[in-house]
PDB file of C-alpha atoms in Angstrom:
ATOM      1  CA  UNK A  16      10.545 -11.356  11.132  1.00 86.00           C
ATOM      2  CA  UNK A  17       8.134 -10.078   8.533  1.00 92.00           C
ATOM      3  CA  UNK A  18       9.227  -8.905   5.100  1.00 94.00           C
ATOM      4  CA  UNK A  19       7.050  -6.922   2.722  1.00 96.00           C
ATOM      5  CA  UNK A  20       7.846  -6.899  -0.971  1.00 95.00           C
ATOM      6  CA  UNK A  21       6.062  -4.496  -3.299  1.00 95.00           C
ATOM      7  CA  UNK A  22       5.681  -4.693  -7.046  1.00 94.00           C
ATOM      8  CA  UNK A  23       3.737  -3.032  -9.825  1.00 96.00           C
ATOM      9  CA  UNK A  24       5.032   0.507  -9.876  1.00 95.00           C
ATOM     10  CA  UNK A  25       6.108   2.266 -13.027  1.00 97.00           C
ATOM     11  CA  UNK A  26       5.543   5.121 -15.442  1.00 98.00           C
ATOM     12  CA  UNK A  27       2.061   5.807 -16.772  1.00 98.00           C
ATOM     13  CA  UNK A  28       0.321   8.658 -18.540  1.00 98.00           C
ATOM     14  CA  UNK A  29      -2.326  10.700 -16.807  1.00 98.00           C
ATOM     15  CA  UNK A  30      -5.643   8.896 -16.888  1.00 98.00           C
ATOM     16  CA  UNK A  31      -3.970   5.507 -16.914  1.00 98.00           C
ATOM     17  CA  UNK A  32      -4.004   2.698 -14.372  1.00 98.00           C
ATOM     18  CA  UNK A  33      -1.541   0.716 -12.301  1.00 98.00           C
ATOM     19  CA  UNK A  34      -1.945  -2.122  -9.822  1.00 98.00           C
ATOM     20  CA  UNK A  35       0.414  -2.395  -6.888  1.00 98.00           C
ATOM     21  CA  UNK A  36       0.921  -5.628  -4.979  1.00 98.00           C
ATOM     22  CA  UNK A  37       2.593  -6.266  -1.653  1.00 98.00           C
ATOM     23  CA  UNK A  38       3.278  -9.725  -0.300  1.00 97.00           C
ATOM     24  CA  UNK A  39       4.218 -10.360   3.306  1.00 95.00           C
ATOM     25  CA  UNK A  40       6.590 -13.244   3.945  1.00 92.00           C
ATOM     26  CA  UNK A  41       7.991 -14.928   7.007  1.00 89.00           C
ATOM     27  CA  UNK A  42       6.337 -17.063   9.645  1.00 89.00           C
ATOM     28  CA  UNK A  43       3.378 -14.853  10.445  1.00 90.00           C
ATOM     29  CA  UNK A  44       0.721 -15.663  12.993  1.00 89.00           C
ATOM     30  CA  UNK A  45      -1.618 -12.855  12.041  1.00 90.00           C
ATOM     31  CA  UNK A  46      -1.877  -9.599  10.153  1.00 93.00           C
ATOM     32  CA  UNK A  47      -4.453  -7.056  11.198  1.00 95.00           C
ATOM     33  CA  UNK A  48      -4.417  -3.866   9.135  1.00 96.00           C
ATOM     34  CA  UNK A  49      -2.528  -3.529   5.866  1.00 97.00           C
ATOM     35  CA  UNK A  50      -2.142  -0.361   3.927  1.00 97.00           C
ATOM     36  CA  UNK A  51      -0.441   1.842   1.406  1.00 98.00           C
ATOM     37  CA  UNK A  52       1.341   5.098   2.055  1.00 98.00           C
ATOM     38  CA  UNK A  53       3.097   7.414  -0.352  1.00 98.00           C
ATOM     39  CA  UNK A  54       5.767  10.059  -0.224  1.00 98.00           C
ATOM     40  CA  UNK A  55       6.344  12.635  -2.917  1.00 97.00           C
ATOM     41  CA  UNK A  56       9.609  14.587  -3.152  1.00 92.00           C
ATOM     42  CA  UNK A  57       9.756  17.288  -0.517  1.00 94.00           C
ATOM     43  CA  UNK A  58       6.560  16.109   1.150  1.00 96.00           C
ATOM     44  CA  UNK A  59       5.704  14.046   4.187  1.00 97.00           C
ATOM     45  CA  UNK A  60       4.607  10.461   3.890  1.00 97.00           C
ATOM     46  CA  UNK A  61       0.814  10.247   3.765  1.00 97.00           C
ATOM     47  CA  UNK A  62      -1.706   7.479   4.198  1.00 98.00           C
ATOM     48  CA  UNK A  63      -3.343   6.450   0.944  1.00 98.00           C
ATOM     49  CA  UNK A  64      -5.544   3.538   1.952  1.00 98.00           C
ATOM     50  CA  UNK A  65      -5.895   0.883   4.623  1.00 98.00           C
ATOM     51  CA  UNK A  66      -7.809  -2.350   4.941  1.00 98.00           C
ATOM     52  CA  UNK A  67      -8.480  -4.470   8.004  1.00 96.00           C
ATOM     53  CA  UNK A  68      -8.499  -8.241   8.102  1.00 92.00           C
ATOM     54  CA  UNK A  69     -12.301  -8.032   7.982  1.00 94.00           C
ATOM     55  CA  UNK A  70     -12.166  -5.965   4.808  1.00 94.00           C
ATOM     56  CA  UNK A  71     -13.013  -2.546   6.196  1.00 97.00           C
ATOM     57  CA  UNK A  72     -11.333   0.166   4.150  1.00 98.00           C
ATOM     58  CA  UNK A  73     -10.292   3.765   4.565  1.00 98.00           C
ATOM     59  CA  UNK A  74      -9.012   6.151   1.875  1.00 98.00           C
ATOM     60  CA  UNK A  75      -7.289   9.475   1.496  1.00 98.00           C
ATOM     61  CA  UNK A  76      -9.948  11.885   0.235  1.00 97.00           C
ATOM     62  CA  UNK A  77      -8.064  12.716  -2.934  1.00 97.00           C
ATOM     63  CA  UNK A  78      -7.979   9.076  -4.085  1.00 98.00           C
ATOM     64  CA  UNK A  79     -11.518   8.047  -3.216  1.00 96.00           C
ATOM     65  CA  UNK A  80     -13.426   6.754  -6.249  1.00 94.00           C
ATOM     66  CA  UNK A  81     -10.123   6.275  -8.121  1.00 98.00           C
ATOM     67  CA  UNK A  82      -8.146   3.819  -5.971  1.00 98.00           C
ATOM     68  CA  UNK A  83      -9.300   0.505  -4.551  1.00 98.00           C
ATOM     69  CA  UNK A  84      -7.479  -1.429  -1.849  1.00 98.00           C
ATOM     70  CA  UNK A  85      -8.032  -5.151  -1.439  1.00 97.00           C
ATOM     71  CA  UNK A  86      -6.294  -8.084   0.199  1.00 97.00           C
ATOM     72  CA  UNK A  87      -5.956 -11.827   0.004  1.00 96.00           C
ATOM     73  CA  UNK A  88      -5.626 -13.040   3.572  1.00 93.00           C
ATOM     74  CA  UNK A  89      -4.623 -16.538   2.504  1.00 93.00           C
ATOM     75  CA  UNK A  90      -1.656 -15.096   0.614  1.00 95.00           C
ATOM     76  CA  UNK A  91      -0.863 -12.283   3.080  1.00 94.00           C
ATOM     77  CA  UNK A  92      -1.030  -9.926   0.135  1.00 97.00           C
ATOM     78  CA  UNK A  93      -2.506  -6.478  -0.268  1.00 97.00           C
ATOM     79  CA  UNK A  94      -3.279  -4.751  -3.554  1.00 98.00           C
ATOM     80  CA  UNK A  95      -3.881  -1.189  -4.656  1.00 98.00           C
ATOM     81  CA  UNK A  96      -5.718  -0.694  -7.925  1.00 98.00           C
ATOM     82  CA  UNK A  97      -5.113   2.853  -9.111  1.00 98.00           C
ATOM     83  CA  UNK A  98      -7.301   4.248 -11.883  1.00 98.00           C
ATOM     84  CA  UNK A  99      -7.593   7.698 -13.439  1.00 98.00           C
ATOM     85  CA  UNK A 100      -4.087   8.513 -12.280  1.00 98.00           C
ATOM     86  CA  UNK A 101      -3.034  12.133 -12.024  1.00 98.00           C
ATOM     87  CA  UNK A 102       0.433  13.714 -12.024  1.00 97.00           C
ATOM     88  CA  UNK A 103      -0.072  14.575  -8.358  1.00 97.00           C
ATOM     89  CA  UNK A 104      -0.226  10.854  -7.594  1.00 98.00           C
ATOM     90  CA  UNK A 105       3.479  10.642  -8.437  1.00 98.00           C
ATOM     91  CA  UNK A 106       5.329   9.339  -5.387  1.00 98.00           C
ATOM     92  CA  UNK A 107       7.088   6.391  -3.852  1.00 98.00           C
ATOM     93  CA  UNK A 108       4.403   4.042  -2.579  1.00 98.00           C
ATOM     94  CA  UNK A 109       5.087   2.020   0.552  1.00 98.00           C
ATOM     95  CA  UNK A 110       3.281  -1.036   1.825  1.00 98.00           C
ATOM     96  CA  UNK A 111       2.587  -1.311   5.548  1.00 97.00           C
ATOM     97  CA  UNK A 112       1.356  -4.157   7.712  1.00 97.00           C
ATOM     98  CA  UNK A 113       0.526  -4.548  11.377  1.00 96.00           C
ATOM     99  CA  UNK A 114       1.709  -8.102  11.884  1.00 93.00           C
ATOM    100  CA  UNK A 115       2.469 -10.646  14.587  1.00 92.00           C
ATOM    101  CA  UNK A 116       5.354 -12.920  13.608  1.00 93.00           C
ATOM    102  CA  UNK A 117       5.968 -16.331  15.165  1.00 90.00           C
ATOM    103  CA  UNK A 118       9.159 -14.963  16.690  1.00 89.00           C
ATOM    104  CA  UNK A 119       9.044 -11.458  18.048  1.00 85.00           C
ATOM    105  CA  UNK A 120       6.383  -8.907  18.860  1.00 89.00           C
ATOM    106  CA  UNK A 121       3.503  -7.497  16.951  1.00 91.00           C
ATOM    107  CA  UNK A 122       4.589  -4.382  15.146  1.00 94.00           C
ATOM    108  CA  UNK A 123       4.447  -2.268  12.025  1.00 95.00           C
ATOM    109  CA  UNK A 124       6.420  -3.466   9.041  1.00 96.00           C
ATOM    110  CA  UNK A 125       7.280  -1.571   5.878  1.00 97.00           C
ATOM    111  CA  UNK A 126       8.168  -2.473   2.337  1.00 96.00           C
ATOM    112  CA  UNK A 127      11.057  -0.921   0.466  1.00 96.00           C
ATOM    113  CA  UNK A 128       8.815   1.255  -1.686  1.00 96.00           C
ATOM    114  CA  UNK A 129       7.907   1.287  -5.358  1.00 97.00           C
ATOM    115  CA  UNK A 130       8.016   4.344  -7.600  1.00 97.00           C
ATOM    116  CA  UNK A 131       4.864   5.505  -9.346  1.00 98.00           C
ATOM    117  CA  UNK A 132       5.310   8.266 -11.897  1.00 98.00           C
ATOM    118  CA  UNK A 133       2.370   9.819 -13.724  1.00 98.00           C
ATOM    119  CA  UNK A 134       3.194  11.991 -16.714  1.00 97.00           C
ATOM    120  CA  UNK A 135       0.923  14.783 -17.890  1.00 94.00           C
TER     121      UNK A 135
END
């Protein structure tokens, strides 16, 4: 099995920064894409950013030039640096990984979520 544990959420004023981390644990043979999603109250979960094992990235238009996704393949960890935060960035942020564990099938795994609140 693969477990994802997020950290780094919190309360910040508009214009501030936060860095989210997500570490994958378990006996993992490989992880292809990793990413961050978010879900605000009353809204659907949306993709924020993804990164492949080769380092190719993709971003939600509204976070481009403000958020940066990165990963450390040796540590099976993905990061999301969030700058110039806006109140509309307030949401629960979820980590996602497409992983192949030693036991079981390749699949999508999710973290438990971390709250990010941006005050105006």
